[in-house]
mmCIF file of C-alpha atoms in Angstrom:
data_model
loop_
_atom_site.group_PDB
_atom_site.id
_atom_site.type_symbol
_atom_site.label_atom_id
_atom_site.label_comp_id
_atom_site.label_asym_id
_atom_site.label_seq_id
_atom_site.Cartn_x
_atom_site.Cartn_y
_atom_site.Cartn_z
ATOM 1 C CA UNK A 1 -17.389 2.866 44.985
ATOM 2 C CA UNK A 2 -16.254 5.304 42.330
ATOM 3 C CA UNK A 3 -18.486 5.518 39.250
ATOM 4 C CA UNK A 4 -17.086 4.116 36.022
ATOM 5 C CA UNK A 5 -15.510 6.747 33.811
ATOM 6 C CA UNK A 6 -16.040 6.412 30.078
ATOM 7 C CA UNK A 7 -12.792 6.514 28.115
ATOM 8 C CA UNK A 8 -13.103 8.016 24.653
ATOM 9 C CA UNK A 9 -11.781 5.964 21.779
ATOM 10 C CA UNK A 10 -8.834 7.589 19.985
ATOM 11 C CA UNK A 11 -10.069 9.617 17.025
ATOM 12 C CA UNK A 12 -8.607 8.421 13.699
ATOM 13 C CA UNK A 13 -6.392 11.125 12.231
ATOM 14 C CA UNK A 14 -5.701 12.780 15.578
ATOM 15 C CA UNK A 15 -2.130 14.066 15.689
ATOM 16 C CA UNK A 16 0.117 12.700 18.417
ATOM 17 C CA UNK A 17 3.315 14.480 17.380
ATOM 18 C CA UNK A 18 4.913 16.479 14.577
ATOM 19 C CA UNK A 19 8.668 16.748 14.122
ATOM 20 C CA UNK A 20 10.970 18.039 11.373
ATOM 21 C CA UNK A 21 12.171 15.329 9.035
ATOM 22 C CA UNK A 22 15.967 15.173 8.698
ATOM 23 C CA UNK A 23 17.060 16.718 5.410
ATOM 24 C CA UNK A 24 18.487 13.431 4.127
ATOM 25 C CA UNK A 25 15.037 11.830 4.455
ATOM 26 C CA UNK A 26 13.239 14.531 2.486
ATOM 27 C CA UNK A 27 12.671 14.593 -1.270
ATOM 28 C CA UNK A 28 13.695 17.119 -3.948
ATOM 29 C CA UNK A 29 11.389 20.121 -4.179
ATOM 30 C CA UNK A 30 9.964 19.896 -0.652
ATOM 31 C CA UNK A 31 10.247 23.176 1.272
ATOM 32 C CA UNK A 32 8.597 21.637 4.340
ATOM 33 C CA UNK A 33 9.244 18.040 5.405
ATOM 34 C CA UNK A 34 7.689 16.755 8.620
ATOM 35 C CA UNK A 35 7.176 13.398 10.289
ATOM 36 C CA UNK A 36 3.713 12.835 11.734
ATOM 37 C CA UNK A 37 2.598 10.363 14.376
ATOM 38 C CA UNK A 38 -1.165 9.948 14.411
ATOM 39 C CA UNK A 39 -4.092 7.750 15.359
ATOM 40 C CA UNK A 40 -5.511 5.205 12.952
ATOM 41 C CA UNK A 41 -7.071 1.729 13.054
ATOM 42 C CA UNK A 42 -6.431 -1.865 12.084
ATOM 43 C CA UNK A 43 -8.985 -3.430 9.743
ATOM 44 C CA UNK A 44 -10.858 -4.745 12.796
ATOM 45 C CA UNK A 45 -11.449 -1.227 14.077
ATOM 46 C CA UNK A 46 -8.972 -1.684 16.927
ATOM 47 C CA UNK A 47 -6.979 1.489 17.553
ATOM 48 C CA UNK A 48 -3.494 1.723 16.059
ATOM 49 C CA UNK A 49 -0.741 4.304 15.806
ATOM 50 C CA UNK A 50 0.566 5.324 12.418
ATOM 51 C CA UNK A 51 3.510 7.358 11.222
ATOM 52 C CA UNK A 52 4.014 9.178 7.964
ATOM 53 C CA UNK A 53 5.398 12.286 6.343
ATOM 54 C CA UNK A 54 4.180 15.587 4.946
ATOM 55 C CA UNK A 55 5.972 17.357 2.083
ATOM 56 C CA UNK A 56 4.969 20.830 0.901
ATOM 57 C CA UNK A 57 5.856 22.386 -2.471
ATOM 58 C CA UNK A 58 7.364 25.874 -2.764
ATOM 59 C CA UNK A 59 5.279 29.018 -3.020
ATOM 60 C CA UNK A 60 2.018 30.166 -1.528
ATOM 61 C CA UNK A 61 -0.919 27.800 -1.292
ATOM 62 C CA UNK A 62 -3.646 28.459 -3.888
ATOM 63 C CA UNK A 63 -7.128 29.533 -2.896
ATOM 64 C CA UNK A 64 -8.676 26.655 -0.990
ATOM 65 C CA UNK A 65 -5.297 25.252 0.018
ATOM 66 C CA UNK A 66 -2.796 22.830 -1.459
ATOM 67 C CA UNK A 67 -4.525 19.859 -3.117
ATOM 68 C CA UNK A 68 -3.183 16.653 -1.600
ATOM 69 C CA UNK A 69 -1.629 13.514 -3.082
ATOM 70 C CA UNK A 70 -1.597 10.714 -0.516
ATOM 71 C CA UNK A 71 1.231 8.419 -1.613
ATOM 72 C CA UNK A 72 0.907 4.670 -0.969
ATOM 73 C CA UNK A 73 4.379 3.130 -1.007
ATOM 74 C CA UNK A 74 5.461 -0.209 -2.441
ATOM 75 C CA UNK A 75 7.046 -3.154 -0.661
ATOM 76 C CA UNK A 76 9.769 -2.236 1.814
ATOM 77 C CA UNK A 77 9.374 -5.058 4.328
ATOM 78 C CA UNK A 78 7.261 -5.496 7.435
ATOM 79 C CA UNK A 79 9.729 -4.792 10.255
ATOM 80 C CA UNK A 80 10.001 -1.498 12.115
ATOM 81 C CA UNK A 81 13.383 -0.706 10.572
ATOM 82 C CA UNK A 82 11.780 -0.760 7.124
ATOM 83 C CA UNK A 83 9.399 2.168 7.739
ATOM 84 C CA UNK A 84 9.824 4.685 4.876
ATOM 85 C CA UNK A 85 9.731 7.685 7.206
ATOM 86 C CA UNK A 86 12.809 6.298 9.009
ATOM 87 C CA UNK A 87 14.877 5.797 5.860
ATOM 88 C CA UNK A 88 16.162 7.664 2.826
ATOM 89 C CA UNK A 89 13.782 6.820 0.019
ATOM 90 C CA UNK A 90 15.178 5.058 -3.011
ATOM 91 C CA UNK A 91 16.022 7.365 -5.891
ATOM 92 C CA UNK A 92 13.092 6.180 -7.997
ATOM 93 C CA UNK A 93 10.606 7.125 -5.288
ATOM 94 C CA UNK A 94 12.337 10.452 -4.595
ATOM 95 C CA UNK A 95 12.029 11.409 -8.256
ATOM 96 C CA UNK A 96 8.415 10.296 -8.407
ATOM 97 C CA UNK A 97 7.315 12.263 -5.337
ATOM 98 C CA UNK A 98 9.291 15.280 -6.575
ATOM 99 C CA UNK A 99 7.189 15.163 -9.743
ATOM 100 C CA UNK A 100 3.939 15.546 -7.806
ATOM 101 C CA UNK A 101 5.399 18.383 -5.734
ATOM 102 C CA UNK A 102 6.440 20.115 -8.959
ATOM 103 C CA UNK A 103 2.816 19.936 -10.113
ATOM 104 C CA UNK A 104 1.682 21.958 -7.108
ATOM 105 C CA UNK A 105 0.463 19.226 -4.777
ATOM 106 C CA UNK A 106 1.219 18.656 -1.132
ATOM 107 C CA UNK A 107 2.333 15.047 -0.663
ATOM 108 C CA UNK A 108 1.555 12.953 2.399
ATOM 109 C CA UNK A 109 2.777 9.388 2.796
ATOM 110 C CA UNK A 110 1.694 6.855 5.404
ATOM 111 C CA UNK A 111 4.084 4.163 6.613
ATOM 112 C CA UNK A 112 1.141 1.710 7.205
ATOM 113 C CA UNK A 113 0.390 0.410 10.732
ATOM 114 C CA UNK A 114 3.097 -1.764 12.232
ATOM 115 C CA UNK A 115 5.917 -0.149 10.264
ATOM 116 C CA UNK A 116 7.731 1.681 13.034
ATOM 117 C CA UNK A 117 4.782 1.392 15.410
ATOM 118 C CA UNK A 118 3.290 -1.255 17.680
ATOM 119 C CA UNK A 119 2.239 -4.519 16.050
ATOM 120 C CA UNK A 120 3.482 -6.334 12.962
ATOM 121 C CA UNK A 121 2.739 -4.748 9.603
ATOM 122 C CA UNK A 122 0.237 -7.089 7.965
ATOM 123 C CA UNK A 123 1.509 -7.092 4.387
ATOM 124 C CA UNK A 124 -1.165 -6.703 1.674
ATOM 125 C CA UNK A 125 -3.841 -6.193 4.307
ATOM 126 C CA UNK A 126 -5.610 -3.591 2.190
ATOM 127 C CA UNK A 127 -8.227 -2.320 4.667
ATOM 128 C CA UNK A 128 -5.617 -1.597 7.349
ATOM 129 C CA UNK A 129 -3.311 0.187 4.909
ATOM 130 C CA UNK A 130 -6.276 2.144 3.530
ATOM 131 C CA UNK A 131 -7.261 3.342 6.993
ATOM 132 C CA UNK A 132 -3.783 4.772 7.525
ATOM 133 C CA UNK A 133 -3.714 6.383 4.065
ATOM 134 C CA UNK A 134 -6.992 8.208 4.748
ATOM 135 C CA UNK A 135 -6.032 9.098 8.305
ATOM 136 C CA UNK A 136 -2.637 10.561 7.384
ATOM 137 C CA UNK A 137 -4.521 13.096 5.230
ATOM 138 C CA UNK A 138 -6.621 14.007 8.271
ATOM 139 C CA UNK A 139 -3.502 14.292 10.423
ATOM 140 C CA UNK A 140 -1.641 16.379 7.857
ATOM 141 C CA UNK A 141 -4.543 18.821 7.573
ATOM 142 C CA UNK A 142 -4.636 19.160 11.345
ATOM 143 C CA UNK A 143 -0.894 19.840 11.417
ATOM 144 C CA UNK A 144 -0.783 22.117 8.355
ATOM 145 C CA UNK A 145 -3.727 24.503 7.799
ATOM 146 C CA UNK A 146 -2.649 25.291 4.219
ATOM 147 C CA UNK A 147 -3.841 21.877 2.970
ATOM 148 C CA UNK A 148 -7.075 21.561 1.024
ATOM 149 C CA UNK A 149 -9.868 19.100 1.798
ATOM 150 C CA UNK A 150 -9.467 17.803 -1.757
ATOM 151 C CA UNK A 151 -7.225 14.785 -2.186
ATOM 152 C CA UNK A 152 -6.349 11.748 -4.273
ATOM 153 C CA UNK A 153 -4.451 8.562 -3.533
ATOM 154 C CA UNK A 154 -1.566 7.421 -5.749
ATOM 155 C CA UNK A 155 0.089 4.053 -5.215
ATOM 156 C CA UNK A 156 2.526 1.641 -6.828
ATOM 157 C CA UNK A 157 2.872 -2.145 -6.327
ATOM 158 C CA UNK A 158 1.824 -2.940 -2.744
ATOM 159 C CA UNK A 159 0.764 0.689 -2.674
ATOM 160 C CA UNK A 160 -1.377 0.183 -5.775
ATOM 161 C CA UNK A 161 -3.238 -2.568 -3.912
ATOM 162 C CA UNK A 162 -3.606 -0.203 -0.949
ATOM 163 C CA UNK A 163 -4.740 2.661 -3.218
ATOM 164 C CA UNK A 164 -7.603 0.563 -4.571
ATOM 165 C CA UNK A 165 -8.726 -0.326 -1.071
ATOM 166 C CA UNK A 166 -8.449 3.350 -0.134
ATOM 167 C CA UNK A 167 -10.601 4.399 -3.079
ATOM 168 C CA UNK A 168 -13.271 1.917 -1.998
ATOM 169 C CA UNK A 169 -13.582 3.324 1.529
ATOM 170 C CA UNK A 170 -12.255 6.911 1.485
ATOM 171 C CA UNK A 171 -15.537 8.787 1.118
ATOM 172 C CA UNK A 172 -17.320 6.841 3.839
ATOM 173 C CA UNK A 173 -14.339 6.835 6.206
ATOM 174 C CA UNK A 174 -13.671 10.575 6.017
ATOM 175 C CA UNK A 175 -16.781 12.417 4.815
ATOM 176 C CA UNK A 176 -15.306 15.696 6.077
ATOM 177 C CA UNK A 177 -12.666 15.421 3.327
ATOM 178 C CA UNK A 178 -13.242 15.630 -0.429
ATOM 179 C CA UNK A 179 -11.825 12.481 -2.001
ATOM 180 C CA UNK A 180 -11.463 12.780 -5.779
ATOM 181 C CA UNK A 181 -9.981 9.529 -7.132
ATOM 182 C CA UNK A 182 -7.138 7.028 -7.259
ATOM 183 C CA UNK A 183 -4.108 6.032 -9.314
ATOM 184 C CA UNK A 184 -2.850 2.445 -8.966
ATOM 185 C CA UNK A 185 0.098 1.143 -10.987
ATOM 186 C CA UNK A 186 1.572 -2.354 -10.740
ATOM 187 C CA UNK A 187 -1.140 -3.316 -8.253
ATOM 188 C CA UNK A 188 -1.207 -6.993 -7.239
ATOM 189 C CA UNK A 189 -4.677 -8.503 -7.442
ATOM 190 C CA UNK A 190 -6.385 -11.884 -7.649
ATOM 191 C CA UNK A 191 -3.650 -13.407 -5.505
ATOM 192 C CA UNK A 192 -6.363 -15.047 -3.435
ATOM 193 C CA UNK A 193 -7.200 -17.099 -6.544
ATOM 194 C CA UNK A 194 -3.599 -18.174 -7.119
ATOM 195 C CA UNK A 195 -2.268 -18.950 -3.643
ATOM 196 C CA UNK A 196 -4.663 -21.876 -3.089
ATOM 197 C CA UNK A 197 -2.813 -23.669 -5.902
ATOM 198 C CA UNK A 198 0.309 -23.635 -3.738
ATOM 199 C CA UNK A 199 1.478 -27.153 -2.832
ATOM 200 C CA UNK A 200 4.729 -28.673 -1.600
ATOM 201 C CA UNK A 201 7.229 -28.755 -4.451
ATOM 202 C CA UNK A 202 5.374 -26.119 -6.492
ATOM 203 C CA UNK A 203 7.598 -25.248 -9.483
ATOM 204 C CA UNK A 204 9.542 -22.044 -9.856
ATOM 205 C CA UNK A 205 7.498 -19.579 -11.955
ATOM 206 C CA UNK A 206 10.480 -17.317 -12.679
ATOM 207 C CA UNK A 207 8.700 -14.301 -11.169
ATOM 208 C CA UNK A 208 10.822 -11.636 -9.507
ATOM 209 C CA UNK A 209 10.509 -11.593 -5.731
ATOM 210 C CA UNK A 210 7.961 -14.409 -5.526
ATOM 211 C CA UNK A 211 9.567 -16.175 -2.568
ATOM 212 C CA UNK A 212 10.040 -12.962 -0.571
ATOM 213 C CA UNK A 213 6.534 -11.695 -1.308
ATOM 214 C CA UNK A 214 5.115 -15.080 -0.309
ATOM 215 C CA UNK A 215 7.040 -14.961 2.967
ATOM 216 C CA UNK A 216 5.725 -11.472 3.731
ATOM 217 C CA UNK A 217 2.174 -12.570 2.957
ATOM 218 C CA UNK A 218 2.413 -15.627 5.180
ATOM 219 C CA UNK A 219 3.966 -13.582 7.999
ATOM 220 C CA UNK A 220 1.191 -11.005 7.743
ATOM 221 C CA UNK A 221 -1.516 -13.660 7.581
ATOM 222 C CA UNK A 222 0.021 -15.436 10.570
ATOM 223 C CA UNK A 223 -0.200 -12.225 12.598
ATOM 224 C CA UNK A 224 -3.695 -11.306 11.390
ATOM 225 C CA UNK A 225 -5.183 -14.800 11.734
ATOM 226 C CA UNK A 226 -3.507 -16.743 14.563
ATOM 227 C CA UNK A 227 -6.465 -19.152 14.491
ATOM 228 C CA UNK A 228 -5.283 -20.490 11.112
ATOM 229 C CA UNK A 229 -2.046 -21.982 12.463
ATOM 230 C CA UNK A 230 -0.110 -20.769 9.433
ATOM 231 C CA UNK A 231 3.022 -22.518 10.705
ATOM 232 C CA UNK A 232 1.333 -25.865 10.128
ATOM 233 C CA UNK A 233 1.397 -25.133 6.378
ATOM 234 C CA UNK A 234 5.139 -24.403 6.395
ATOM 235 C CA UNK A 235 8.222 -26.576 6.195
ATOM 236 C CA UNK A 236 11.140 -25.826 8.531
ATOM 237 C CA UNK A 237 12.674 -23.870 5.643
ATOM 238 C CA UNK A 238 9.402 -22.002 5.203
ATOM 239 C CA UNK A 239 9.073 -21.205 8.903
ATOM 240 C CA UNK A 240 12.638 -19.926 9.067
ATOM 241 C CA UNK A 241 12.060 -17.636 6.089
ATOM 242 C CA UNK A 242 8.688 -16.376 7.328
ATOM 243 C CA UNK A 243 10.245 -15.693 10.733
ATOM 244 C CA UNK A 244 13.043 -13.756 9.020
ATOM 245 C CA UNK A 245 10.473 -11.829 6.975
ATOM 246 C CA UNK A 246 9.218 -10.234 10.189
ATOM 247 C CA UNK A 247 12.419 -8.213 10.550
ATOM 248 C CA UNK A 248 14.328 -8.274 7.235
ATOM 249 C CA UNK A 249 13.611 -5.464 4.798
ATOM 250 C CA UNK A 250 12.995 -6.384 1.185
ATOM 251 C CA UNK A 251 16.559 -6.306 -0.160
ATOM 252 C CA UNK A 252 17.897 -8.337 2.749
ATOM 253 C CA UNK A 253 15.071 -10.841 2.526
ATOM 254 C CA UNK A 254 15.763 -11.266 -1.183
ATOM 255 C CA UNK A 255 19.365 -12.110 -0.313
ATOM 256 C CA UNK A 256 18.226 -14.570 2.350
ATOM 257 C CA UNK A 257 15.771 -16.220 -0.077
ATOM 258 C CA UNK A 258 18.174 -16.402 -3.027
ATOM 259 C CA UNK A 259 18.614 -20.181 -2.815
ATOM 260 C CA UNK A 260 15.021 -21.006 -1.798
ATOM 261 C CA UNK A 261 12.327 -22.077 -4.266
ATOM 262 C CA UNK A 262 8.716 -21.236 -3.530
ATOM 263 C CA UNK A 263 7.866 -24.954 -3.433
ATOM 264 C CA UNK A 264 10.225 -25.401 -0.479
ATOM 265 C CA UNK A 265 8.081 -23.179 1.744
ATOM 266 C CA UNK A 266 5.008 -25.404 2.045
ATOM 267 C CA UNK A 267 4.478 -28.625 3.973
ATOM 268 C CA UNK A 268 0.879 -29.055 2.795
ATOM 269 C CA UNK A 269 -1.454 -27.505 0.195
ATOM 270 C CA UNK A 270 -3.051 -24.101 0.709
ATOM 271 C CA UNK A 271 -6.249 -25.171 -1.038
ATOM 272 C CA UNK A 272 -8.423 -26.286 1.875
ATOM 273 C CA UNK A 273 -11.680 -24.397 2.380
ATOM 274 C CA UNK A 274 -10.591 -22.574 5.518
ATOM 275 C CA UNK A 275 -7.340 -21.279 4.060
ATOM 276 C CA UNK A 276 -9.006 -20.303 0.782
ATOM 277 C CA UNK A 277 -11.581 -18.234 2.662
ATOM 278 C CA UNK A 278 -8.887 -16.601 4.782
ATOM 279 C CA UNK A 279 -6.791 -15.724 1.708
ATOM 280 C CA UNK A 280 -9.833 -14.237 -0.048
ATOM 281 C CA UNK A 281 -10.616 -12.062 2.953
ATOM 282 C CA UNK A 282 -7.011 -11.035 3.534
ATOM 283 C CA UNK A 283 -5.736 -10.467 -0.021
ATOM 284 C CA UNK A 284 -8.790 -9.694 -2.141
ATOM 285 C CA UNK A 285 -9.306 -6.344 -3.902
ATOM 286 C CA UNK A 286 -12.901 -5.055 -3.913
ATOM 287 C CA UNK A 287 -14.421 -4.838 -7.376
ATOM 288 C CA UNK A 288 -17.668 -3.030 -6.503
ATOM 289 C CA UNK A 289 -18.671 0.050 -4.561
ATOM 290 C CA UNK A 290 -16.266 2.649 -5.969
ATOM 291 C CA UNK A 291 -17.666 6.175 -6.074
ATOM 292 C CA UNK A 292 -14.744 8.032 -7.671
ATOM 293 C CA UNK A 293 -12.699 7.531 -10.884
ATOM 294 C CA UNK A 294 -9.803 5.099 -10.933
ATOM 295 C CA UNK A 295 -6.653 4.981 -13.067
ATOM 296 C CA UNK A 296 -5.075 1.522 -13.299
ATOM 297 C CA UNK A 297 -1.715 1.169 -15.059
ATOM 298 C CA UNK A 298 0.023 -2.102 -15.887
ATOM 299 C CA UNK A 299 3.388 -2.992 -17.417
ATOM 300 C CA UNK A 300 3.146 -5.740 -20.008
ATOM 301 C CA UNK A 301 6.694 -6.863 -19.165
ATOM 302 C CA UNK A 302 6.052 -6.858 -15.425
ATOM 303 C CA UNK A 303 7.727 -9.925 -13.850
ATOM 304 C CA UNK A 304 6.523 -9.095 -10.328
ATOM 305 C CA UNK A 305 2.820 -8.502 -10.977
ATOM 306 C CA UNK A 306 2.021 -10.269 -14.271
ATOM 307 C CA UNK A 307 -0.318 -8.386 -16.589
ATOM 308 C CA UNK A 308 -3.048 -11.078 -16.765
ATOM 309 C CA UNK A 309 -3.821 -10.436 -13.085
ATOM 310 C CA UNK A 310 -4.778 -6.851 -13.937
ATOM 311 C CA UNK A 311 -6.783 -7.936 -16.986
ATOM 312 C CA UNK A 312 -9.149 -9.856 -14.728
ATOM 313 C CA UNK A 313 -9.140 -7.107 -12.103
ATOM 314 C CA UNK A 314 -10.166 -4.417 -14.561
ATOM 315 C CA UNK A 315 -12.777 -6.632 -16.233
ATOM 316 C CA UNK A 316 -14.300 -7.223 -12.806
ATOM 317 C CA UNK A 317 -14.118 -3.519 -11.921
ATOM 318 C CA UNK A 318 -15.885 -2.580 -15.152
ATOM 319 C CA UNK A 319 -18.500 -5.251 -14.568
ATOM 320 C CA UNK A 320 -18.998 -3.855 -11.074
ATOM 321 C CA UNK A 321 -19.694 -0.370 -12.410
ATOM 322 C CA UNK A 322 -16.386 1.320 -11.567
ATOM 323 C CA UNK A 323 -15.179 4.265 -13.659
ATOM 324 C CA UNK A 324 -11.735 2.911 -14.650
ATOM 325 C CA UNK A 325 -9.192 4.379 -17.046
ATOM 326 C CA UNK A 326 -7.016 1.333 -17.799
ATOM 327 C CA UNK A 327 -3.684 1.727 -19.592
ATOM 328 C CA UNK A 328 -0.919 -0.742 -20.395
ATOM 329 C CA UNK A 329 2.739 0.000 -21.112
ATOM 330 C CA UNK A 330 5.523 -2.048 -22.783
ATOM 331 C CA UNK A 331 7.579 -1.852 -19.601
ATOM 332 C CA UNK A 332 8.532 -3.730 -16.437
ATOM 333 C CA UNK A 333 7.167 -3.261 -12.934
ATOM 334 C CA UNK A 334 9.145 -0.188 -11.944
ATOM 335 C CA UNK A 335 9.540 1.498 -15.331
ATOM 336 C CA UNK A 336 5.757 1.581 -15.644
ATOM 337 C CA UNK A 337 5.618 4.067 -12.765
ATOM 338 C CA UNK A 338 7.306 6.680 -14.960
ATOM 339 C CA UNK A 339 5.974 5.468 -18.310
ATOM 340 C CA UNK A 340 2.489 6.179 -16.972
ATOM 341 C CA UNK A 341 3.235 9.763 -15.870
ATOM 342 C CA UNK A 342 2.085 11.345 -19.173
ATOM 343 C CA UNK A 343 -1.287 9.742 -18.434
ATOM 344 C CA UNK A 344 -1.475 9.873 -14.645
ATOM 345 C CA UNK A 345 -0.460 13.547 -14.455
ATOM 346 C CA UNK A 346 -3.465 14.853 -16.440
ATOM 347 C CA UNK A 347 -5.721 12.249 -14.781
ATOM 348 C CA UNK A 348 -4.877 13.655 -11.348
ATOM 349 C CA UNK A 349 -5.090 17.276 -12.559
ATOM 350 C CA UNK A 350 -8.578 16.617 -13.924
ATOM 351 C CA UNK A 351 -9.731 15.385 -10.518
ATOM 352 C CA UNK A 352 -9.129 18.857 -9.083
ATOM 353 C CA UNK A 353 -10.765 20.915 -11.842
ATOM 354 C CA UNK A 354 -14.102 21.387 -10.111
#
């Protein structure tokens, strides 16, 4: 008999491939644009493959290398065709990433596991997204020696949620790097407290994207927790929409959901003990254990992520001892991204002073 041979677990951040990114998929101001395929992990610790991009600014790297902004993207969908590294980024995101390049940062951007790689992207699964956001920094440094160990995470919307999770685990996950802090704007939070109120016939709350976001959440939860039998909570209309959410990107899902009210999705309440516990585990944002400064920005006219959700989040973060710079803006969900730049730009610069 042959002796058993130990097989090493894939190392998170290990580079599997590097390829030039087509020019139409790059962003203004990037003199290098590459697509990375790398090793990462699901929240369970099971090995996963991630993809992402690396953008470099012009000029020579400063002493110590280019400081790194790890960008956490907002909602695009959960199907492979929705992966940001496979598509031209929307103009808003192109302008935003160009800003950070113009400030002298290298920008890396994870797609999140399941977007363009094996498995379904588990939407708003913060720990899994955070793993990929940390590991794309590792991969980028392995692929590009001019990058510094020093880095921050910046995220908007879904990416704001992911940025907070990243900030909670970055130092412990990658002690060989030098994590400095996080920016999160328009970050959904406390959803685990709201979803259990969902019942059949729940009224329309006049929130932008609510039906589509709910479908993505239920699709992700269904994939992450098959033991819950998520389909048993859904009407035929709900099951059809959640099935479609697995492959339709956000704009197409919005079109598909245009005539569906959120109350049409559910066949029974989401408030039983088992579902409440699952939602808390799946959707919750940690409020303790942060070891680096946070910037949290919120639009007061945000109709996707209402401001009161962030009020409670920040109160809980402060109570938990986090160093949080909290700012509000008289703007909607997307305008807040740019309204906050006069504050987020010096916040990020200050993280790299020492």
